[in-house]
Amino acid sequence: MPHNADPRAQQSAMHALYSDNHRWLYTWIRKRLDNHFDAADLTQDTFLRIHARQNVDTITQPRAYLMTVAKGIVSHFYRRKSLEDTYLEYIALFPDPVTSSLEQQQIILQTLEQIDALLNELPHHVKTVFLMSQIEGKKYQTIANELGMSLISVKRHMKQAYVQCLTLMEEDFFE
């Protein structure tokens, strides 16, 4: 919210946006999710995000704007759920003493979510090269042969991915 905005006017506009559109947005999100608890949470998240980032009284088409914000939140919800499901399937393969505490699992899931977000910022071909190297364990020359690119291109893509990873690590370190 801009520092020069009248707080009372912003509060009033936010109240009107919420009261006029909450039920509609909840219904819209509920149609896209498996349960009403998640729909209620994501509806609230949508309004909180708008409240934190937007000068509410400048929104000219509230439902279109709410839908746009909610689509991003729902997409993020499904991406995170997919990561969580995959992780839980993976740890279920290990005997009980190997599995981690709920707190450790949450830390791992947050880390996986950060890695996923980082990889989604990379160009598709860079992401593909990085995953083939780091997840599949393929050698650079094998990657180059499979993707029909030069070895130097694979090295350049890996360097770009590593720089992105180091940038993320640096940002976390200095927070």
XYZ file of N, CA, C and O in Angstrom:
700
model
N 0.855 -1.175 0.000
C 0.000 0.000 0.000
C 0.897 1.233 0.000
O 1.800 1.340 0.817
N 0.697 2.193 -0.872
C 1.533 3.376 -0.931
C 1.469 4.151 0.372
O 0.461 4.177 1.050
N 2.599 4.799 0.707
C 2.675 5.511 1.978
C 1.767 6.734 2.015
O 1.406 7.197 3.078
N 1.351 7.256 0.871
C 0.508 8.457 0.853
C -0.985 8.131 0.809
O -1.812 9.019 0.770
N -1.337 6.855 0.803
C -2.746 6.467 0.745
C -3.403 6.711 2.100
O -2.804 6.483 3.141
N -4.645 7.168 2.069
C -5.417 7.383 3.287
C -5.776 6.017 3.865
O -6.510 5.252 3.236
N -5.294 5.699 5.075
C -5.543 4.377 5.648
C -7.032 4.063 5.820
O -7.453 2.926 5.618
N -7.828 5.049 6.180
C -9.263 4.802 6.350
C -9.931 4.489 5.017
O -10.782 3.614 4.938
N -9.549 5.205 3.986
C -10.120 4.950 2.661
C -9.706 3.559 2.176
O -10.520 2.819 1.601
N -8.445 3.190 2.412
C -7.968 1.860 2.028
C -8.703 0.770 2.801
O -9.103 -0.241 2.230
N -8.894 0.994 4.094
C -9.603 0.018 4.920
C -11.049 -0.143 4.441
O -11.559 -1.253 4.326
N -11.671 0.959 4.126
C -13.049 0.929 3.649
C -13.150 0.219 2.294
O -14.046 -0.596 2.062
N -12.211 0.519 1.395
C -12.204 -0.117 0.080
C -11.948 -1.619 0.201
O -12.583 -2.429 -0.487
N -11.037 -1.998 1.109
C -10.743 -3.416 1.307
C -11.960 -4.133 1.895
O -12.301 -5.247 1.467
N -12.619 -3.497 2.844
C -13.823 -4.077 3.440
C -14.900 -4.288 2.374
O -15.532 -5.347 2.319
N -15.089 -3.299 1.528
C -16.098 -3.412 0.469
C -15.725 -4.523 -0.518
O -16.585 -5.330 -0.911
N -14.449 -4.585 -0.913
C -13.992 -5.636 -1.829
C -14.246 -7.013 -1.223
O -14.775 -7.910 -1.885
N -13.909 -7.157 0.044
C -14.072 -8.443 0.723
C -15.547 -8.810 0.855
O -15.949 -9.909 0.477
N -16.348 -7.908 1.379
C -17.762 -8.236 1.631
C -18.537 -8.443 0.330
O -19.431 -9.291 0.265
N -18.194 -7.726 -0.720
C -18.903 -7.865 -1.996
C -18.492 -9.114 -2.786
O -19.265 -9.586 -3.633
N -17.301 -9.635 -2.519
C -16.768 -10.684 -3.396
C -16.325 -11.960 -2.703
O -15.954 -12.919 -3.382
N -16.320 -12.009 -1.397
C -15.798 -13.181 -0.689
C -16.533 -14.462 -1.081
O -15.915 -15.466 -1.441
N -17.850 -14.471 -0.998
C -18.625 -15.682 -1.295
C -18.398 -16.119 -2.747
O -18.198 -17.294 -3.032
N -18.413 -15.167 -3.663
C -18.194 -15.487 -5.070
C -16.807 -16.104 -5.275
O -16.669 -17.136 -5.952
N -15.761 -15.497 -4.678
C -14.402 -16.004 -4.851
C -14.248 -17.384 -4.212
O -13.645 -18.279 -4.805
N -14.806 -17.561 -3.028
C -14.755 -18.865 -2.369
C -15.377 -19.938 -3.274
O -14.807 -21.006 -3.465
N -16.525 -19.650 -3.842
C -17.212 -20.606 -4.724
C -16.356 -20.907 -5.946
O -16.227 -22.059 -6.366
N -15.764 -19.885 -6.529
C -14.912 -20.053 -7.706
C -13.718 -20.940 -7.376
O -13.391 -21.859 -8.134
N -13.067 -20.695 -6.242
C -11.900 -21.500 -5.844
C -12.340 -22.911 -5.461
O -11.684 -23.889 -5.798
N -13.455 -23.031 -4.771
C -13.954 -24.336 -4.304
C -14.177 -25.289 -5.478
O -13.930 -26.485 -5.366
N -14.612 -24.775 -6.605
C -14.836 -25.613 -7.789
C -13.525 -26.202 -8.325
O -13.543 -27.158 -9.089
N -12.397 -25.623 -7.939
C -11.106 -26.048 -8.456
C -10.302 -26.900 -7.474
O -9.227 -27.378 -7.811
N -10.814 -27.069 -6.245
C -10.068 -27.794 -5.223
C -10.836 -29.010 -4.722
O -12.036 -29.145 -4.943
N -10.123 -29.840 -3.981
C -10.715 -31.077 -3.468
C -11.548 -30.879 -2.206
O -12.366 -31.728 -1.898
N -11.294 -29.826 -1.447
C -12.063 -29.662 -0.217
C -12.293 -28.206 0.126
O -11.564 -27.314 -0.313
N -13.296 -27.979 0.935
C -13.693 -26.611 1.251
C -12.736 -25.936 2.227
O -12.670 -24.710 2.275
N -11.971 -26.706 3.018
C -11.015 -26.088 3.937
C -9.897 -25.389 3.161
O -9.531 -24.248 3.458
N -9.357 -26.079 2.152
C -8.326 -25.460 1.320
C -8.897 -24.263 0.558
O -8.224 -23.233 0.407
N -10.126 -24.375 0.083
C -10.761 -23.262 -0.632
C -10.888 -22.044 0.285
O -10.620 -20.913 -0.131
N -11.279 -22.261 1.528
C -11.401 -21.149 2.477
C -10.036 -20.511 2.729
O -9.908 -19.275 2.747
N -9.004 -21.339 2.906
C -7.650 -20.815 3.132
C -7.153 -20.003 1.943
O -6.603 -18.903 2.104
N -7.352 -20.537 0.729
C -6.850 -19.844 -0.456
C -7.653 -18.573 -0.749
O -7.104 -17.603 -1.284
N -8.920 -18.573 -0.381
C -9.716 -17.350 -0.523
C -9.133 -16.263 0.372
O -8.925 -15.126 -0.065
N -8.849 -16.632 1.619
C -8.251 -15.662 2.542
C -6.882 -15.211 2.045
O -6.552 -14.026 2.117
N -6.083 -16.152 1.564
C -4.759 -15.814 1.042
C -4.859 -14.800 -0.100
O -4.025 -13.899 -0.221
N -5.871 -14.958 -0.940
C -6.060 -14.035 -2.059
C -6.311 -12.618 -1.554
O -5.670 -11.666 -2.004
N -7.205 -12.487 -0.602
C -7.493 -11.152 -0.061
C -6.292 -10.580 0.684
O -6.015 -9.379 0.590
N -5.563 -11.422 1.399
C -4.376 -10.942 2.104
C -3.306 -10.452 1.131
O -2.659 -9.432 1.366
N -3.134 -11.177 0.047
C -2.135 -10.758 -0.940
C -2.513 -9.417 -1.566
O -1.681 -8.542 -1.755
N -3.787 -9.258 -1.867
C -4.248 -7.993 -2.446
C -4.073 -6.866 -1.439
O -3.597 -5.781 -1.775
N -4.424 -7.130 -0.203
C -4.298 -6.114 0.842
C -2.837 -5.675 1.018
O -2.553 -4.490 1.181
N -1.923 -6.628 0.927
C -0.509 -6.332 1.139
C 0.143 -5.617 -0.040
O 1.080 -4.849 0.145
N -0.368 -5.814 -1.249
C 0.332 -5.320 -2.435
C -0.390 -4.240 -3.231
O 0.212 -3.616 -4.083
N -1.628 -4.051 -3.011
C -2.407 -3.239 -3.942
C -3.065 -2.058 -3.251
O -3.548 -2.167 -2.147
N -3.103 -0.949 -3.934
C -3.896 0.186 -3.529
C -5.326 -0.170 -3.963
O -5.691 0.018 -5.111
N -6.110 -0.714 -3.036
C -7.380 -1.369 -3.343
C -8.356 -0.464 -4.090
O -9.074 -0.925 -4.977
N -8.367 0.809 -3.778
C -9.349 1.685 -4.429
C -9.045 1.961 -5.899
O -9.830 2.588 -6.591
N -7.929 1.443 -6.404
C -7.609 1.612 -7.828
C -8.059 0.417 -8.665
O -7.908 0.439 -9.884
N -8.589 -0.611 -8.036
C -9.052 -1.799 -8.766
C -10.364 -1.447 -9.464
O -11.349 -1.114 -8.815
N -10.353 -1.536 -10.796
C -11.545 -1.149 -11.555
C -12.472 -2.326 -11.850
O -13.675 -2.131 -12.007
N -11.906 -3.528 -11.964
C -12.706 -4.727 -12.217
C -12.369 -5.755 -11.147
O -11.514 -6.626 -11.352
N -13.026 -5.668 -10.006
C -12.643 -6.483 -8.854
C -12.665 -7.996 -9.100
O -11.730 -8.690 -8.720
N -13.693 -8.505 -9.740
C -13.762 -9.965 -9.921
C -12.692 -10.471 -10.873
O -12.098 -11.522 -10.638
N -12.424 -9.740 -11.909
C -11.359 -10.137 -12.833
C -10.008 -10.101 -12.117
O -9.177 -11.013 -12.283
N -9.804 -9.074 -11.316
C -8.549 -8.951 -10.577
C -8.423 -10.069 -9.539
O -7.380 -10.715 -9.416
N -9.494 -10.309 -8.791
C -9.492 -11.377 -7.789
C -9.219 -12.732 -8.440
O -8.447 -13.544 -7.920
N -9.832 -12.975 -9.585
C -9.643 -14.243 -10.278
C -8.192 -14.400 -10.729
O -7.616 -15.483 -10.609
N -7.598 -13.340 -11.213
C -6.208 -13.398 -11.661
C -5.276 -13.737 -10.494
O -4.413 -14.609 -10.615
N -5.463 -13.051 -9.380
C -4.636 -13.322 -8.200
C -4.891 -14.740 -7.694
O -3.961 -15.487 -7.384
N -6.156 -15.137 -7.625
C -6.511 -16.468 -7.118
C -5.953 -17.570 -8.010
O -5.536 -18.626 -7.505
N -5.929 -17.369 -9.326
C -5.369 -18.383 -10.228
C -3.917 -18.669 -9.869
O -3.485 -19.827 -9.855
N -3.156 -17.622 -9.608
C -1.759 -17.803 -9.213
C -1.630 -18.540 -7.898
O -0.775 -19.422 -7.729
N -2.496 -18.223 -6.947
C -2.459 -18.876 -5.637
C -2.865 -20.342 -5.757
O -2.243 -21.220 -5.152
N -3.886 -20.633 -6.536
C -4.321 -22.022 -6.735
C -3.218 -22.811 -7.457
O -2.919 -23.953 -7.091
N -2.599 -22.202 -8.453
C -1.512 -22.861 -9.174
C -0.359 -23.190 -8.227
O 0.181 -24.301 -8.246
N 0.004 -22.233 -7.387
C 1.067 -22.444 -6.405
C 0.659 -23.567 -5.434
O 1.475 -24.429 -5.082
N -0.594 -23.598 -5.020
C -1.106 -24.627 -4.118
C -0.919 -26.015 -4.730
O -0.421 -26.932 -4.082
N -1.291 -26.178 -5.999
C -1.164 -27.485 -6.648
C 0.299 -27.866 -6.870
O 0.672 -29.033 -6.742
N 1.134 -26.895 -7.199
C 2.560 -27.179 -7.384
C 3.168 -27.653 -6.062
O 3.896 -28.639 -6.007
N 2.821 -26.960 -4.964
C 3.333 -27.342 -3.651
C 2.792 -28.705 -3.236
O 3.513 -29.542 -2.697
N 1.522 -28.966 -3.491
C 0.903 -30.250 -3.145
C 1.571 -31.387 -3.918
O 1.826 -32.464 -3.369
N 1.884 -31.154 -5.172
C 2.557 -32.160 -5.980
C 3.941 -32.472 -5.414
O 4.334 -33.640 -5.305
N 4.679 -31.432 -5.040
C 5.988 -31.637 -4.429
C 5.856 -32.419 -3.124
O 6.616 -33.351 -2.864
N 4.886 -32.041 -2.313
C 4.683 -32.699 -1.026
C 4.303 -34.168 -1.214
O 4.848 -35.048 -0.545
N 3.396 -34.438 -2.130
C 2.981 -35.820 -2.386
C 4.156 -36.676 -2.864
O 4.341 -37.811 -2.414
N 4.951 -36.119 -3.765
C 6.118 -36.846 -4.278
C 7.112 -37.121 -3.162
O 7.635 -38.239 -3.041
N 7.354 -36.132 -2.323
C 8.277 -36.297 -1.206
C 7.755 -37.353 -0.234
O 8.502 -38.237 0.205
N 6.480 -37.306 0.104
C 5.914 -38.271 1.047
C 5.948 -39.691 0.482
O 6.203 -40.645 1.221
N 5.714 -39.834 -0.823
C 5.841 -41.148 -1.460
C 7.271 -41.654 -1.356
O 7.519 -42.835 -1.107
N 8.217 -40.759 -1.549
C 9.631 -41.129 -1.497
C 10.038 -41.568 -0.101
O 10.671 -42.613 0.059
N 9.675 -40.806 0.922
C 10.105 -41.193 2.273
C 9.356 -42.429 2.781
O 9.833 -43.100 3.688
N 8.206 -42.728 2.201
C 7.468 -43.931 2.592
C 8.221 -45.195 2.180
O 7.956 -46.281 2.720
N 9.162 -45.074 1.263
C 9.942 -46.221 0.819
C 10.977 -46.657 1.852
O 11.497 -47.766 1.782
N 11.291 -45.775 2.816
C 12.326 -46.058 3.803
C 11.719 -46.609 5.084
O 10.583 -46.299 5.427
N 12.522 -47.383 5.826
C 12.031 -47.858 7.120
C 11.850 -46.689 8.090
O 12.448 -45.633 7.924
N 11.037 -46.878 9.109
C 10.703 -45.809 10.051
C 11.892 -45.058 10.638
O 11.853 -43.836 10.709
N 12.980 -45.743 11.062
C 14.080 -44.977 11.666
C 14.731 -43.972 10.723
O 15.335 -43.011 11.152
N 14.596 -44.184 9.409
C 15.223 -43.286 8.440
C 14.380 -42.034 8.220
O 14.894 -40.976 7.895
N 13.068 -42.133 8.406
C 12.199 -40.990 8.152
C 12.458 -39.894 9.174
O 12.896 -40.138 10.290
N 12.158 -38.675 8.798
C 12.460 -37.522 9.635
C 11.215 -37.053 10.389
O 10.096 -37.465 10.107
N 11.446 -36.160 11.337
C 10.347 -35.607 12.119
C 9.485 -34.708 11.228
O 9.886 -34.323 10.131
N 8.305 -34.363 11.713
C 7.425 -33.481 10.950
C 8.092 -32.129 10.693
O 7.933 -31.548 9.617
N 8.823 -31.634 11.669
C 9.525 -30.357 11.492
C 10.565 -30.458 10.384
O 10.653 -29.584 9.516
N 11.336 -31.538 10.383
C 12.335 -31.738 9.334
C 11.671 -31.893 7.976
O 12.172 -31.387 6.969
N 10.544 -32.595 7.935
C 9.819 -32.763 6.683
C 9.361 -31.414 6.142
O 9.450 -31.154 4.939
N 8.879 -30.531 7.006
C 8.442 -29.204 6.573
C 9.609 -28.376 6.042
O 9.476 -27.669 5.046
N 10.757 -28.490 6.692
C 11.956 -27.778 6.225
C 12.361 -28.293 4.848
O 12.665 -27.515 3.937
N 12.324 -29.621 4.680
C 12.671 -30.214 3.385
C 11.676 -29.770 2.317
O 12.059 -29.401 1.207
N 10.377 -29.764 2.647
C 9.363 -29.327 1.683
C 9.550 -27.863 1.300
O 9.404 -27.500 0.133
N 9.882 -27.013 2.264
C 10.134 -25.600 1.951
C 11.339 -25.460 1.033
O 11.339 -24.655 0.105
N 12.375 -26.260 1.296
C 13.565 -26.231 0.451
C 13.226 -26.703 -0.962
O 13.641 -26.082 -1.950
N 12.458 -27.789 -1.061
C 12.045 -28.276 -2.384
C 11.218 -27.224 -3.122
O 11.364 -27.048 -4.335
N 10.376 -26.522 -2.393
C 9.563 -25.472 -3.011
C 10.444 -24.336 -3.529
O 10.217 -23.812 -4.620
N 11.473 -23.974 -2.768
C 12.403 -22.935 -3.227
C 13.164 -23.391 -4.469
O 13.357 -22.613 -5.407
N 13.585 -24.642 -4.473
C 14.303 -25.176 -5.632
C 13.387 -25.186 -6.850
O 13.795 -24.808 -7.950
N 12.140 -25.611 -6.649
C 11.171 -25.627 -7.738
C 10.967 -24.223 -8.305
O 10.961 -24.026 -9.521
N 10.810 -23.238 -7.424
C 10.627 -21.854 -7.873
C 11.863 -21.371 -8.631
O 11.752 -20.703 -9.663
N 13.039 -21.720 -8.130
C 14.283 -21.333 -8.782
C 14.363 -21.937 -10.176
O 14.677 -21.248 -11.152
N 14.040 -23.224 -10.291
C 14.120 -23.891 -11.594
C 13.099 -23.329 -12.573
O 13.362 -23.260 -13.777
N 11.950 -22.916 -12.064
C 10.930 -22.354 -12.952
C 11.311 -20.981 -13.488
O 10.732 -20.525 -14.463
N 12.296 -20.337 -12.871
C 12.784 -19.046 -13.378
C 13.787 -19.226 -14.514
O 14.068 -18.297 -15.248
N 14.331 -20.420 -14.636
C 15.321 -20.688 -15.681
C 14.636 -20.921 -17.022
O 13.520 -21.428 -17.067
N 15.308 -20.575 -18.116
C 14.771 -20.941 -19.433
C 14.617 -22.460 -19.505
O 15.377 -23.213 -18.877
N 13.655 -22.931 -20.284
C 13.324 -24.360 -20.338
C 14.544 -25.232 -20.652
O 14.767 -26.258 -19.996
N 15.326 -24.851 -21.644
C 16.463 -25.687 -22.031
C 17.534 -25.734 -20.934
O 18.181 -26.744 -20.732
N 17.702 -24.646 -20.175
C 18.662 -24.629 -19.070
C 18.170 -25.549 -17.953
O 18.931 -26.336 -17.388
N 16.882 -25.460 -17.657
C 16.281 -26.317 -16.630
C 16.424 -27.789 -17.003
O 16.780 -28.625 -16.174
N 16.169 -28.116 -18.268
C 16.267 -29.499 -18.733
C 17.688 -30.029 -18.563
O 17.892 -31.128 -18.041
N 18.668 -29.244 -18.980
C 20.074 -29.655 -18.854
C 20.431 -29.848 -17.382
O 21.040 -30.856 -16.992
N 20.031 -28.920 -16.542
C 20.339 -28.986 -15.114
C 19.729 -30.241 -14.480
O 20.394 -30.963 -13.736
N 18.465 -30.528 -14.772
C 17.807 -31.704 -14.201
C 18.430 -33.003 -14.707
O 18.587 -33.964 -13.945
N 18.794 -33.035 -15.990
C 19.429 -34.239 -16.529
C 20.764 -34.497 -15.829
O 21.111 -35.648 -15.551
N 21.476 -33.439 -15.524
C 22.759 -33.583 -14.856
C 22.601 -33.912 -13.371
O 23.193 -34.870 -12.870
N 21.804 -33.125 -12.680
C 21.729 -33.247 -11.223
C 20.787 -34.344 -10.726
O 21.055 -34.950 -9.706
N 19.685 -34.579 -11.403
C 18.728 -35.582 -10.952
C 19.012 -36.939 -11.597
O 19.027 -37.965 -10.927
N 19.252 -36.927 -12.905
C 19.476 -38.186 -13.614
C 20.936 -38.621 -13.578
O 21.260 -39.752 -13.932
N 21.840 -37.711 -13.183
C 23.257 -38.058 -13.052
C 23.982 -38.251 -14.366
O 25.005 -38.930 -14.430
N 23.462 -37.641 -15.428
C 24.075 -37.823 -16.741
C 25.290 -36.917 -16.916
O 25.337 -35.808 -16.387
N 26.250 -37.407 -17.662
C 27.457 -36.638 -18.000
C 27.097 -35.588 -19.040
O 26.144 -35.749 -19.806
N 27.882 -34.513 -19.066
C 27.610 -33.410 -19.977
C 27.565 -33.860 -21.432
O 26.702 -33.432 -22.195
N 28.494 -34.714 -21.828
C 28.530 -35.173 -23.220
C 27.281 -35.977 -23.558
O 26.722 -35.829 -24.645
N 26.807 -36.786 -22.628
C 25.583 -37.574 -22.838
C 24.387 -36.638 -23.021
O 23.544 -36.846 -23.902
N 24.334 -35.614 -22.198
C 23.249 -34.625 -22.302
C 23.297 -33.944 -23.661
O 22.274 -33.789 -24.337
N 24.493 -33.525 -24.056
C 24.664 -32.857 -25.352
C 24.183 -33.766 -26.489
O 23.460 -33.310 -27.384
N 24.567 -35.033 -26.439
C 24.159 -35.978 -27.481
C 22.639 -36.167 -27.494
O 22.015 -36.153 -28.559
N 22.042 -36.340 -26.320
C 20.600 -36.591 -26.247
C 19.778 -35.383 -26.686
O 18.708 -35.528 -27.274
N 20.269 -34.178 -26.370
C 19.514 -32.967 -26.709
C 19.934 -32.359 -28.040
O 19.346 -31.365 -28.479
N 20.945 -32.937 -28.665
C 21.393 -32.436 -29.958
C 22.006 -31.052 -29.875
O 21.777 -30.209 -30.741
N 22.792 -30.818 -28.825
C 23.469 -29.524 -28.683
C 24.950 -29.757 -28.445
O 25.375 -30.883 -28.186
N 25.714 -28.706 -28.542
C 27.156 -28.839 -28.352
C 27.484 -28.975 -26.864
O 26.703 -28.569 -25.993
N 28.652 -29.535 -26.600
C 29.125 -29.687 -25.224
C 29.279 -28.325 -24.567
O 28.923 -28.156 -23.393
N 29.743 -27.346 -25.308
C 29.924 -26.000 -24.739
C 28.581 -25.384 -24.347
O 28.484 -24.668 -23.343
N 27.523 -25.692 -25.100
C 26.190 -25.187 -24.748
C 25.709 -25.812 -23.443
O 25.129 -25.130 -22.595
N 25.940 -27.099 -23.285
C 25.561 -27.774 -22.035
C 26.312 -27.136 -20.868
O 25.713 -26.837 -19.826
N 27.604 -26.912 -21.040
C 28.405 -26.282 -19.967
C 27.896 -24.872 -19.664
O 27.813 -24.470 -18.505
N 27.552 -24.128 -20.699
C 27.038 -22.768 -20.506
C 25.704 -22.801 -19.751
O 25.468 -22.006 -18.843
N 24.836 -23.738 -20.101
C 23.544 -23.871 -19.416
C 23.740 -24.267 -17.951
O 23.045 -23.757 -17.064
N 24.672 -25.167 -17.698
C 24.944 -25.574 -16.317
C 25.506 -24.400 -15.517
O 25.118 -24.194 -14.359
N 26.358 -23.622 -16.135
C 26.903 -22.451 -15.442
C 25.771 -21.488 -15.094
O 25.711 -20.965 -13.972
N 24.862 -21.257 -16.025
C 23.732 -20.365 -15.779
C 22.879 -20.885 -14.614
O 22.460 -20.122 -13.747
N 22.641 -22.193 -14.570
C 21.849 -22.783 -13.482
C 22.581 -22.654 -12.149
O 21.970 -22.321 -11.129
N 23.876 -22.912 -12.147
C 24.648 -22.788 -10.907
C 24.681 -21.352 -10.396
O 24.577 -21.104 -9.198
N 24.819 -20.406 -11.298
C 24.806 -18.995 -10.891
C 23.467 -18.648 -10.247
O 23.403 -17.976 -9.219
N 22.388 -19.147 -10.830
C 21.056 -18.911 -10.266
C 20.952 -19.523 -8.865
O 20.422 -18.907 -7.949
N 21.468 -20.729 -8.695
C 21.445 -21.388 -7.382
C 22.274 -20.611 -6.363
O 21.842 -20.412 -5.222
N 23.446 -20.180 -6.768
C 24.305 -19.414 -5.855
C 23.674 -18.079 -5.483
O 23.791 -17.626 -4.342
N 22.995 -17.456 -6.434
C 22.302 -16.203 -6.150
C 21.224 -16.418 -5.098
O 21.108 -15.639 -4.152
N 20.467 -17.488 -5.228
C 19.435 -17.810 -4.243
C 20.052 -18.080 -2.884
O 19.568 -17.590 -1.853
N 21.145 -18.844 -2.864
C 21.808 -19.143 -1.593
C 22.333 -17.866 -0.949
O 22.233 -17.681 0.268
N 22.883 -16.976 -1.731
C 23.409 -15.714 -1.223
C 22.299 -14.864 -0.635
O 22.442 -14.262 0.432
N 21.148 -14.811 -1.318
C 20.002 -14.045 -0.815
C 19.533 -14.606 0.518
O 19.235 -13.851 1.443
N 19.467 -15.930 0.651
C 19.053 -16.548 1.907
C 20.073 -16.302 3.008
O 19.719 -16.098 4.159
N 21.349 -16.318 2.651
C 22.418 -16.147 3.633
C 22.393 -14.746 4.253
O 22.587 -14.563 5.433
N 22.113 -13.734 3.414
C 22.167 -12.366 3.892
C 20.831 -11.823 4.388
O 20.714 -10.651 4.717
N 19.803 -12.666 4.473
C 18.499 -12.226 4.983
C 18.550 -12.004 6.462
O 19.215 -12.529 7.231
